[in-house]
PDB file of C-alpha atoms in Angstrom:
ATOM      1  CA  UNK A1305       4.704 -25.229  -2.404  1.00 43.00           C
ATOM      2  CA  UNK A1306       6.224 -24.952  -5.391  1.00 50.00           C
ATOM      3  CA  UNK A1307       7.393 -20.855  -6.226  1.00 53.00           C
ATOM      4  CA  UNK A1308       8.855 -20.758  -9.158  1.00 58.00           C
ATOM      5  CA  UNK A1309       7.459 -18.905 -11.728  1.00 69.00           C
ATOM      6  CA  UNK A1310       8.638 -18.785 -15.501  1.00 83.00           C
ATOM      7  CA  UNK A1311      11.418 -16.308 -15.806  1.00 89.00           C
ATOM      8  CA  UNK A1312      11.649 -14.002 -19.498  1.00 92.00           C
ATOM      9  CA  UNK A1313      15.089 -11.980 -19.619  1.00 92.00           C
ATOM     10  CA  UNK A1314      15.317  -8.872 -21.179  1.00 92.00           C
ATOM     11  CA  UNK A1315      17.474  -5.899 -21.997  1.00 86.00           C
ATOM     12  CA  UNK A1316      21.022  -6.676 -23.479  1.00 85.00           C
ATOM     13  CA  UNK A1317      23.298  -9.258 -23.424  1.00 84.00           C
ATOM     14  CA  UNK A1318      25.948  -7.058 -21.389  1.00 87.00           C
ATOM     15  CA  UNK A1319      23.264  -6.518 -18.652  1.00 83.00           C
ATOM     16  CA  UNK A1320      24.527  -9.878 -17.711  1.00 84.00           C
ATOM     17  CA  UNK A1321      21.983 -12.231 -18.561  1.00 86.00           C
ATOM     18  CA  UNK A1322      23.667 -15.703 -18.944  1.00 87.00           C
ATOM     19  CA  UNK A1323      24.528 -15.093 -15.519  1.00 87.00           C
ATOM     20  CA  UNK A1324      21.084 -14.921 -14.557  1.00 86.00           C
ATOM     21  CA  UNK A1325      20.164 -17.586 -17.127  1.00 88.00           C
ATOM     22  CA  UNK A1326      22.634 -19.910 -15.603  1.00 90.00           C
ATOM     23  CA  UNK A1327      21.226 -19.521 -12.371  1.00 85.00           C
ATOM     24  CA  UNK A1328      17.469 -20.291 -12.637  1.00 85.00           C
ATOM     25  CA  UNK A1329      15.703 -23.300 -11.665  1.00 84.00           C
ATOM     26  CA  UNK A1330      14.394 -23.713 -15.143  1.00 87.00           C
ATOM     27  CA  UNK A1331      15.729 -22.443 -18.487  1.00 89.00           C
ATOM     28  CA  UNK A1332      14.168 -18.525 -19.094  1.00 91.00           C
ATOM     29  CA  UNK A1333      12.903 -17.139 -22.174  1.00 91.00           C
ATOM     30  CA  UNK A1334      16.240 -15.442 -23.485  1.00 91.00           C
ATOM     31  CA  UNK A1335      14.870 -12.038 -25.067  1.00 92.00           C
ATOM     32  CA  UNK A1336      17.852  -9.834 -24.542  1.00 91.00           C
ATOM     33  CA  UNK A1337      18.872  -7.448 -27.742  1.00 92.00           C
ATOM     34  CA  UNK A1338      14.850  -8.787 -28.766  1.00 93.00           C
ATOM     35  CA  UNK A1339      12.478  -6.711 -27.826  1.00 92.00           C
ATOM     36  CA  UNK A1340      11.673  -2.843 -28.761  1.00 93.00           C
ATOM     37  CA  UNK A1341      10.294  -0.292 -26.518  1.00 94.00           C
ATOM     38  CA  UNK A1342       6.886  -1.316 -27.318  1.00 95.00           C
ATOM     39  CA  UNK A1343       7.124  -4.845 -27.586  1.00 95.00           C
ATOM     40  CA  UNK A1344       8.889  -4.480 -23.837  1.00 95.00           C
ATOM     41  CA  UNK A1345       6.459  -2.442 -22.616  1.00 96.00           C
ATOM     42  CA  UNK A1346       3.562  -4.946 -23.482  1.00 96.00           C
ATOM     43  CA  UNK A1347       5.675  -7.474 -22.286  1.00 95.00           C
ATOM     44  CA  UNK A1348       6.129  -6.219 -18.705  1.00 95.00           C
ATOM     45  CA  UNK A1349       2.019  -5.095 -18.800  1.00 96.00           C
ATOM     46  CA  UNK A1350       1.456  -9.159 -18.754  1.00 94.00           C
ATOM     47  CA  UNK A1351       4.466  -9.968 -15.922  1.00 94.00           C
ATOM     48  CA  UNK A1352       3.860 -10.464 -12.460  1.00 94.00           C
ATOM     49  CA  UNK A1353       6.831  -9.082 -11.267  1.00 95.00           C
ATOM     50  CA  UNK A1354       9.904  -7.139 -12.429  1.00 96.00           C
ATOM     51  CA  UNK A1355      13.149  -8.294 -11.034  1.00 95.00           C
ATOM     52  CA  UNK A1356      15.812  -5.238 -12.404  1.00 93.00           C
ATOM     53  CA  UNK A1357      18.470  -2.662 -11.428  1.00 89.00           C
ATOM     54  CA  UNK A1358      17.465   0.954 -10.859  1.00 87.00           C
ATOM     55  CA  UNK A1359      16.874   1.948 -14.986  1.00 89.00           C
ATOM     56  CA  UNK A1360      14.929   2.408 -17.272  1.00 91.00           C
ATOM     57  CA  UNK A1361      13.311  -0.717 -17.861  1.00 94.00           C
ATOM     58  CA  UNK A1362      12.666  -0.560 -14.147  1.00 95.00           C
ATOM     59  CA  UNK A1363      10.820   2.810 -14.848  1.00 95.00           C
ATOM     60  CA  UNK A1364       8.750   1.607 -18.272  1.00 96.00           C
ATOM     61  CA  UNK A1365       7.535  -1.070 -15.498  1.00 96.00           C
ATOM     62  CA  UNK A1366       5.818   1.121 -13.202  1.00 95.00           C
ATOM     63  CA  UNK A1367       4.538   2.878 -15.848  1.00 94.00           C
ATOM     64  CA  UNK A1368       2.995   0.181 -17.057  1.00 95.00           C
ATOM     65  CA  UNK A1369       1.539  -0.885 -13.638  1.00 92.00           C
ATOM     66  CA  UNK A1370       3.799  -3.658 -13.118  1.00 95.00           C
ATOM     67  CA  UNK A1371       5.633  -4.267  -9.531  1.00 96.00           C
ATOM     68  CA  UNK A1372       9.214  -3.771  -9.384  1.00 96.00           C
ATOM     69  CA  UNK A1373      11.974  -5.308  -7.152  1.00 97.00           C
ATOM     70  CA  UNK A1374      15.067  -3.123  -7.680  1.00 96.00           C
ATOM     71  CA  UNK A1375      18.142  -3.404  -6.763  1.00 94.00           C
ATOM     72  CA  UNK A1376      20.064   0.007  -6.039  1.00 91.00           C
ATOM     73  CA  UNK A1377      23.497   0.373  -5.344  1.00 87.00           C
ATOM     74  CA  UNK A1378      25.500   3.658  -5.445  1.00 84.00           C
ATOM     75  CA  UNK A1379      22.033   6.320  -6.479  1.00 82.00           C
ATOM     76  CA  UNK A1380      19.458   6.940  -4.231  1.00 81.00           C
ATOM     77  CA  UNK A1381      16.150   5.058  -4.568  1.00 88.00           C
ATOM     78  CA  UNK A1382      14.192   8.362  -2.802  1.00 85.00           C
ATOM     79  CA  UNK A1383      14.710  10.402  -6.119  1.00 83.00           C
ATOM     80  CA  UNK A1384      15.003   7.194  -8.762  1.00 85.00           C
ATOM     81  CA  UNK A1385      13.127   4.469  -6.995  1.00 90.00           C
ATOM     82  CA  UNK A1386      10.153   2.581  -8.535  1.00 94.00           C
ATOM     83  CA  UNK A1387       7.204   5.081  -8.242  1.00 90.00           C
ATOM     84  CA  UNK A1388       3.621   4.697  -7.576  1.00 89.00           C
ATOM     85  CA  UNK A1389       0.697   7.002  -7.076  1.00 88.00           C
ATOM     86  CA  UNK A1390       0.022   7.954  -3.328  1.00 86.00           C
ATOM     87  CA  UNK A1391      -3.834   7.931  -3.641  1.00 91.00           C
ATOM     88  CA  UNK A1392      -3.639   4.074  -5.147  1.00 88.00           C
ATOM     89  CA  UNK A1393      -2.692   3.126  -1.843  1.00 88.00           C
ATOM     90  CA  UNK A1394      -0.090   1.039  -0.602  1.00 90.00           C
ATOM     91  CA  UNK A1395       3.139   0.838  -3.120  1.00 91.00           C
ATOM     92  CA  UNK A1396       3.527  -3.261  -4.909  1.00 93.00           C
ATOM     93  CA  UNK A1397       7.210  -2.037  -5.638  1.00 95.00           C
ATOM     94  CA  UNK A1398      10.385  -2.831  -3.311  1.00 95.00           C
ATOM     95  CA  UNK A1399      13.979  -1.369  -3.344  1.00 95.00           C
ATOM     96  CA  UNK A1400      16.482  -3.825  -1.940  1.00 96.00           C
ATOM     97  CA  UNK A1401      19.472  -1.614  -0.936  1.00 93.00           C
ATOM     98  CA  UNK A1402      22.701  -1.819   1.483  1.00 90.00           C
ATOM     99  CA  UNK A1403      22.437   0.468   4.327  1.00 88.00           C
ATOM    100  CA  UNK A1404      25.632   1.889   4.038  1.00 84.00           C
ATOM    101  CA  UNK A1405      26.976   5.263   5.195  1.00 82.00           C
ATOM    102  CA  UNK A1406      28.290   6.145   1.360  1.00 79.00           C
ATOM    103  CA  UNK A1407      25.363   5.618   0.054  1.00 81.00           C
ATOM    104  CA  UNK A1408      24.030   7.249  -2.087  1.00 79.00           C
ATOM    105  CA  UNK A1409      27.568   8.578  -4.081  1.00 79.00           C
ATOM    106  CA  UNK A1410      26.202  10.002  -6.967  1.00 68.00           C
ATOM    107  CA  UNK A1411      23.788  13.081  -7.075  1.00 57.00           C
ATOM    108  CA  UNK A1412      24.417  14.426  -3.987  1.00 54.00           C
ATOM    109  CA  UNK A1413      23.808  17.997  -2.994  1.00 53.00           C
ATOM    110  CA  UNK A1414      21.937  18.269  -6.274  1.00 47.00           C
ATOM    111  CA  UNK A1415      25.414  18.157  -7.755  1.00 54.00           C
ATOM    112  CA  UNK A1416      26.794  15.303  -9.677  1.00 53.00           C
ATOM    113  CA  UNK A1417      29.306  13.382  -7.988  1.00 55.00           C
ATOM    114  CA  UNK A1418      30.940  10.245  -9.757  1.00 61.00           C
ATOM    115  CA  UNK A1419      28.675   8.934 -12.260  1.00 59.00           C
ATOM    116  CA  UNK A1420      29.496   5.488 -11.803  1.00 60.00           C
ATOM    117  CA  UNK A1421      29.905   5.816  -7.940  1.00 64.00           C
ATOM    118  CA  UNK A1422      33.113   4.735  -6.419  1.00 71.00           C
ATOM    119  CA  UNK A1423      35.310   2.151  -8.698  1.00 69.00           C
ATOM    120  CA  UNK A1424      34.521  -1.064  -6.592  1.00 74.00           C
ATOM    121  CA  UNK A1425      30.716  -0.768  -6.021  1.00 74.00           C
ATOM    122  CA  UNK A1426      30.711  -2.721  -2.475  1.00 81.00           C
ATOM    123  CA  UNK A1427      26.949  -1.106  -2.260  1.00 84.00           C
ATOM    124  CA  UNK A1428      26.088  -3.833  -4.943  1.00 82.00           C
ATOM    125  CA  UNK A1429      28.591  -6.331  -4.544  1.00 84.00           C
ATOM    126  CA  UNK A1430      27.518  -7.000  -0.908  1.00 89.00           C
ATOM    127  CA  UNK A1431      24.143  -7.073  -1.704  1.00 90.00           C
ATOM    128  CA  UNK A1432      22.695 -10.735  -0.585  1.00 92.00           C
ATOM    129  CA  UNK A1433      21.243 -11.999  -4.073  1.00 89.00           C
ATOM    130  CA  UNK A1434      18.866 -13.988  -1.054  1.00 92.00           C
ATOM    131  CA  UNK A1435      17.667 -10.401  -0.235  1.00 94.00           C
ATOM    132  CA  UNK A1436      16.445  -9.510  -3.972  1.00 93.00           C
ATOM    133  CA  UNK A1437      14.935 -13.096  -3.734  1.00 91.00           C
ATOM    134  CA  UNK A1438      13.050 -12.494  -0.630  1.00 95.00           C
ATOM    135  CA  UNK A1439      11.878  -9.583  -1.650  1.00 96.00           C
ATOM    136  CA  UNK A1440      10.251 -10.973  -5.183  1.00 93.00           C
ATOM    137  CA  UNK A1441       8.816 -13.666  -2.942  1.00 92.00           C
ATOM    138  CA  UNK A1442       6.977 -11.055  -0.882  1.00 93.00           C
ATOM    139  CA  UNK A1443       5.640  -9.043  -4.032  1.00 94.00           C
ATOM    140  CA  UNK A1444       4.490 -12.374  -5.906  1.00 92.00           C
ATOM    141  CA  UNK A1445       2.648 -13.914  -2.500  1.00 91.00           C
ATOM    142  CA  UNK A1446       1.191 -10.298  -1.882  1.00 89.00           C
ATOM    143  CA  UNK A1447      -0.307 -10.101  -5.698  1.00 81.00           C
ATOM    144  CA  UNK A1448      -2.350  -7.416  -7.187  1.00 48.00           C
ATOM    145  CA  UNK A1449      -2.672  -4.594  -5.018  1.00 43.00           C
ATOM    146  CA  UNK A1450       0.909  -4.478  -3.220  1.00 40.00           C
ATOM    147  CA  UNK A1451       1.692  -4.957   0.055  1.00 39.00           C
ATOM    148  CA  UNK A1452       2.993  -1.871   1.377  1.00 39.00           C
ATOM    149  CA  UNK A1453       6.396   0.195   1.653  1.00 37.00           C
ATOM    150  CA  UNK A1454       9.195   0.269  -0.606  1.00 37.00           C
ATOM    151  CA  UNK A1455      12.087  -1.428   1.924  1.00 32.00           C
TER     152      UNK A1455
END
């Protein structure tokens, strides 16, 4: 069947989003440097899915009750991952990370280590873009009500 869904960017120009733009199946709704907190926020309350690094647009999502695919490279998803209320049952978010022995680099030891994490970010650069993919795929066919887990 057919899975693609309309696609609305947001956040800032530097966040990279021609590069996304350039890759999707059908032109997006460009609304980088566009939106205000509060326009955002309604925005993601209407999206099926969020799609986004681990920041703070990742964060108004799940406050909003929106599910989240994030992608995390050098922090650690257990202390900044999407969260979700245990007693709503199983999580809608994912976290699409590297298994890697550095990981995480930053915040470790409750002490903070290099705030960017090491200079060439293999964590993310390695990251199979198919992965994040897969992952959205899984949260959109599971729909309201999650499916469980947050790997």
């Amino acid at each position: 069947g057919d899975d693609r869904h309309a696609v609305a960017l947001v956040g800032t120009a530097a966040d990279g989003a021609a590069a996304v733009a350039a890759r999707c199946a059908r032109p997006p709704a460009d609304l980088t440097d566009r939106t205000d907190l509060p326009v955002l926020a309604a925005l993601l309350a209407r999206a099926a899915l969020l799609v986004a690094n681990d920041g703070g647009v990742m964060h108004l999502a799940t406050a909003v009750g929106t599910p989240v695919v994030a992608a995390f490279g050098p922090s650690a998803e257990t202390a900044w991952g999407p969260w979700w209320p245990p007693e709503d049952g199983p999580t809608p978010h994912r976290v699409v990370a590297l298994d890697l022995p550095c990981r995480p680099c930053f915040y470790v030891g409750h002490r903070l280590g290099s705030p960017e994490g090491c200079p060439t970010r293999d964590c993310l650069r390695w990251l199979p873009a198919a992965r994040v993919i897969d992952a959205a795929r899984g949260v959109l066919a599971a729909g309201a009500g999650g499916a469980g887990g947050t790997r």
